Amino acid sequence: MTHEEKLKAARKLTRAMSEAELLKAGYINLSEGNAKYKNTDSVRYLIFNIPAIYTCPYACPHCKKSCYAKKSERYFTTVLSRMRNFQITLSDNFVDLMIKTIEYHLNRKCFKGKKCIFRIHESGDFYNQEYTDKWLKIIDHFKNDNRIVFGAYTKSSPYFITAGYYHNMYKQFTLNGSVWTDTRPDRIKEYSIMDLPIYTALTKNELSELKKHRPVFTCKCNGCGSKCVACFTNSDKYNYKAVVIH
């Protein structure tokens, strides 16, 4: 079954489900860390995913071809889980449901006394204006809650511009503009308008060349959010982040 066929099958299954059915068995589904985001004595992770590429309206050809999140969707169960989440985002109750889900996790014993790092979209992106606005309402709800910070990488800059978003609008939310070698110039200009920090992936040679022209923080992808806070901190030190393609 191709990726497109899996998406189609998952969409058919989830569209027939009621909101109550979608929320059964632990949905809204939040992952608690992965190979890169590892829980520690001081940090706990929550990750919200929706289908890769299917929900990425501004994905560039390079991004679609090399999409890491798409690789994990070789398993239909992963596709189905992400499609269930996507269907819930369409609900008028999504904001309230997500706030209640996050608060439930923050009050769990294993989260007590620890910083919660919430990654919006290890897979997927902000797919339209309404969905983007919903997430800004969720983030705004937690703006005075020191227990949690949010982080996301996006190519959907037009939706944030329309929403009036600007870098450091919320101290606990870091929005990174995602750049590949074929990212359109107007997308990069939009990141600049909002003063977004940049996150890119380059070969070793490309990274060496870039460092000749500007300061670059090299991400090691090790201890994200605990040992390294580059992607979850609104600091000038991390205005341009790059990882070596691996």
Coordinates of C-alpha atoms in Angstrom, one line a residue:
M1 CA 0.0 0.0 0.0
T2 CA 1.5 3.4 -1.0
H3 CA 1.6 6.4 1.3
E4 CA -1.3 8.0 -0.6
E5 CA -3.4 4.8 -0.3
K6 CA -2.8 4.6 3.4
L7 CA -3.9 8.2 3.9
K8 CA -7.0 7.6 1.8
A9 CA -7.9 4.5 3.8
A10 CA -7.3 6.3 7.2
R11 CA -9.3 9.3 6.1
K12 CA -12.2 7.1 5.1
L13 CA -12.2 5.3 8.5
T14 CA -11.9 8.4 10.6
R15 CA -14.4 10.5 8.8
A16 CA -17.1 7.9 9.7
M17 CA -16.2 8.2 13.4
S18 CA -18.0 10.5 15.8
E19 CA -16.0 12.9 18.0
A20 CA -16.6 10.6 21.0
E21 CA -15.3 7.6 19.0
L22 CA -12.2 9.6 17.9
L23 CA -11.5 10.5 21.5
K24 CA -11.7 6.9 22.7
A25 CA -8.6 4.9 23.5
G26 CA -6.5 7.9 24.6
Y27 CA -7.2 10.4 21.7
I28 CA -6.3 13.3 21.4
N29 CA -3.1 11.2 20.9
L30 CA 0.1 12.8 22.2
S31 CA 3.4 11.1 22.0
E32 CA 5.6 11.3 25.1
G33 CA 9.0 11.7 23.5
N34 CA 10.9 9.8 20.8
A35 CA 14.5 8.9 19.9
K36 CA 15.5 12.6 19.9
Y37 CA 13.2 13.9 22.6
K38 CA 14.1 11.8 25.7
N39 CA 12.5 12.4 29.0
T40 CA 14.8 13.3 31.9
D41 CA 14.6 14.1 35.6
S42 CA 13.8 17.8 34.7
V43 CA 12.0 17.6 31.3
R44 CA 9.0 15.7 29.9
Y45 CA 7.9 15.8 26.3
L46 CA 4.5 15.9 24.6
I47 CA 4.2 15.7 20.8
F48 CA 1.1 16.3 18.7
N49 CA 1.2 14.8 15.1
I50 CA -1.0 15.0 12.1
P51 CA -0.4 13.3 8.7
A52 CA 2.9 14.2 6.9
I53 CA 2.7 16.1 3.6
Y54 CA -1.1 15.8 3.5
T55 CA -1.3 18.7 5.9
C56 CA 1.7 20.6 4.6
P57 CA 0.4 23.1 2.1
Y58 CA 3.7 25.0 1.6
A59 CA 6.0 22.0 1.5
C60 CA 8.7 22.4 -1.1
P61 CA 9.7 19.5 -3.5
H62 CA 12.9 18.8 -1.5
C63 CA 10.9 18.6 1.7
K64 CA 8.3 16.2 0.2
K65 CA 11.1 14.0 -1.1
S66 CA 13.2 13.9 2.1
C67 CA 10.3 14.0 4.7
Y68 CA 11.5 12.2 7.8
A69 CA 8.0 12.0 9.3
K70 CA 6.7 10.3 6.1
K71 CA 9.1 7.4 6.7
S72 CA 7.4 6.5 10.0
E73 CA 4.0 6.4 8.1
R74 CA 5.1 3.1 6.5
Y75 CA 3.0 1.6 9.3
F76 CA -0.7 2.0 8.8
T77 CA -1.3 2.3 12.6
T78 CA 0.8 5.5 12.6
V79 CA -1.1 6.9 9.7
L80 CA -4.4 6.1 11.4
S81 CA -3.4 7.7 14.7
R82 CA -2.3 10.9 12.9
M83 CA -5.4 11.0 10.8
R84 CA -7.6 10.7 13.9
N85 CA -5.7 13.7 15.4
F86 CA -6.3 15.6 12.1
Q87 CA -10.1 14.8 12.2
I88 CA -10.2 16.2 15.8
T89 CA -8.5 19.4 14.7
L90 CA -11.5 20.0 12.4
S91 CA -13.9 20.0 15.4
D92 CA -15.2 23.3 16.8
N93 CA -14.2 21.9 20.2
F94 CA -10.5 21.3 19.3
V95 CA -9.2 24.2 21.4
D96 CA -11.0 23.2 24.5
L97 CA -10.2 19.5 24.0
M98 CA -6.5 20.2 23.5
I99 CA -6.3 22.5 26.6
K100 CA -8.0 19.8 28.7
T101 CA -5.6 17.1 27.3
I102 CA -2.5 19.2 28.1
E103 CA -3.8 20.1 31.6
Y104 CA -4.4 16.4 32.2
H105 CA -0.8 15.6 31.4
L106 CA 0.6 18.5 33.3
N107 CA -1.2 17.3 36.4
R108 CA 0.1 13.7 36.1
K109 CA 2.6 12.6 38.8
C110 CA 5.4 12.0 36.3
F111 CA 5.2 15.7 35.1
K112 CA 5.3 17.2 38.6
G113 CA 8.3 19.5 39.1
K114 CA 9.4 19.1 35.5
K115 CA 9.3 21.4 32.5
C116 CA 6.9 20.1 29.8
I117 CA 8.2 20.7 26.3
F118 CA 5.3 20.5 23.8
R119 CA 6.3 19.9 20.1
I120 CA 3.6 20.9 17.7
H121 CA 4.0 18.7 14.7
E122 CA 6.8 16.3 14.5
S123 CA 4.7 15.4 11.5
G124 CA 2.5 17.8 9.6
D125 CA 2.2 21.6 9.6
F126 CA -0.3 24.4 10.1
Y127 CA -2.6 23.5 7.2
N128 CA -5.0 26.5 7.1
Q129 CA -5.8 29.8 8.8
E130 CA -8.5 28.4 11.1
Y131 CA -6.2 25.7 12.4
T132 CA -3.4 28.1 13.0
D133 CA -5.7 30.4 14.9
K134 CA -6.8 27.5 17.1
W135 CA -3.2 26.8 18.1
L136 CA -2.5 30.4 18.9
K137 CA -5.6 30.3 21.2
I138 CA -4.2 27.2 22.9
I139 CA -0.8 28.8 23.4
D140 CA -2.4 32.0 24.7
H141 CA -4.2 30.0 27.3
F142 CA -0.9 28.7 28.8
K143 CA 1.0 32.1 28.4
N144 CA 1.3 32.4 32.2
D145 CA 1.9 28.8 33.0
N146 CA 5.6 28.2 33.7
R147 CA 5.2 24.5 33.5
I148 CA 5.1 24.3 29.7
V149 CA 6.8 25.7 26.6
F150 CA 5.8 25.1 23.0
G151 CA 7.9 24.8 19.9
A152 CA 7.2 24.3 16.2
Y153 CA 8.8 24.4 12.8
T154 CA 6.8 25.7 9.9
K155 CA 6.6 26.7 6.3
S156 CA 3.0 28.0 6.7
S157 CA 4.2 31.6 7.4
P158 CA 1.2 33.2 5.5
Y159 CA -1.2 32.0 8.2
F160 CA 0.8 33.5 11.0
I161 CA 1.2 36.8 9.2
T162 CA -2.5 37.0 8.7
A163 CA -3.0 36.2 12.4
G164 CA -0.7 39.1 13.3
Y165 CA 1.9 36.9 14.9
Y166 CA 5.5 38.1 15.5
H167 CA 8.6 36.5 17.0
N168 CA 8.5 36.5 20.8
M169 CA 4.8 37.3 20.9
Y170 CA 4.5 34.6 23.5
K171 CA 7.5 34.0 25.7
Q172 CA 6.8 30.3 26.0
F173 CA 6.3 29.7 22.2
T174 CA 9.2 29.4 19.7
L175 CA 8.1 29.3 16.1
N176 CA 11.0 28.4 13.7
G177 CA 10.9 29.1 10.0
S178 CA 11.8 25.9 8.1
V179 CA 14.2 26.4 5.2
W180 CA 15.4 23.9 2.6
T181 CA 17.6 24.6 -0.4
D182 CA 14.5 25.1 -2.6
T183 CA 12.4 27.1 -0.2
R184 CA 10.9 30.0 -2.1
P185 CA 12.4 33.5 -1.5
D186 CA 8.9 34.9 -0.6
R187 CA 8.6 32.3 2.2
I188 CA 12.0 33.4 3.6
K189 CA 10.9 37.1 3.3
E190 CA 7.8 36.3 5.3
Y191 CA 10.0 34.7 8.1
S192 CA 12.0 37.9 8.1
I193 CA 8.8 40.1 8.4
M194 CA 7.9 38.2 11.6
D195 CA 11.6 38.1 12.7
L196 CA 11.4 34.3 13.0
P197 CA 14.4 32.2 13.9
I198 CA 15.5 30.0 11.0
Y199 CA 16.0 26.2 11.1
T200 CA 17.7 24.5 8.1
A201 CA 19.3 21.2 7.2
L202 CA 22.5 21.3 5.1
T203 CA 25.4 19.1 4.0
K204 CA 28.7 19.6 5.9
N205 CA 30.1 21.5 3.0
E206 CA 27.1 23.8 2.7
L207 CA 27.2 24.4 6.5
S208 CA 30.9 25.3 6.4
E209 CA 30.2 27.8 3.5
L210 CA 27.3 29.4 5.3
K211 CA 29.3 29.9 8.5
K212 CA 31.7 32.1 6.4
H213 CA 28.9 34.6 5.9
R214 CA 26.8 34.6 9.1
P215 CA 26.7 33.3 12.7
V216 CA 25.1 29.8 12.7
F217 CA 24.2 27.7 15.7
T218 CA 24.9 24.0 14.8
C219 CA 22.3 21.7 16.2
K220 CA 23.6 18.3 17.3
C221 CA 20.1 16.8 17.7
N222 CA 21.1 15.5 21.1
G223 CA 19.2 16.2 24.3
C224 CA 16.7 18.5 22.5
G225 CA 15.0 20.7 25.1
S226 CA 17.1 19.4 28.0
K227 CA 20.8 19.6 27.1
C228 CA 20.0 21.9 24.2
V229 CA 17.2 24.5 24.2
A230 CA 17.9 26.1 20.8
C231 CA 14.5 25.2 19.3
F232 CA 12.5 26.1 22.3
T233 CA 14.1 29.4 23.3
N234 CA 13.5 32.9 21.9
S235 CA 17.1 34.1 22.1
D236 CA 19.2 35.9 19.5
K237 CA 21.9 33.2 20.0
Y238 CA 19.6 30.8 18.2
N239 CA 18.3 33.0 15.4
Y240 CA 19.9 30.8 12.7
K241 CA 20.0 27.1 13.4
A242 CA 21.4 24.4 11.2
V243 CA 21.6 20.6 11.4
V244 CA 23.9 18.5 9.2
I245 CA 21.8 16.3 6.9
H246 CA 21.8 12.7 8.2

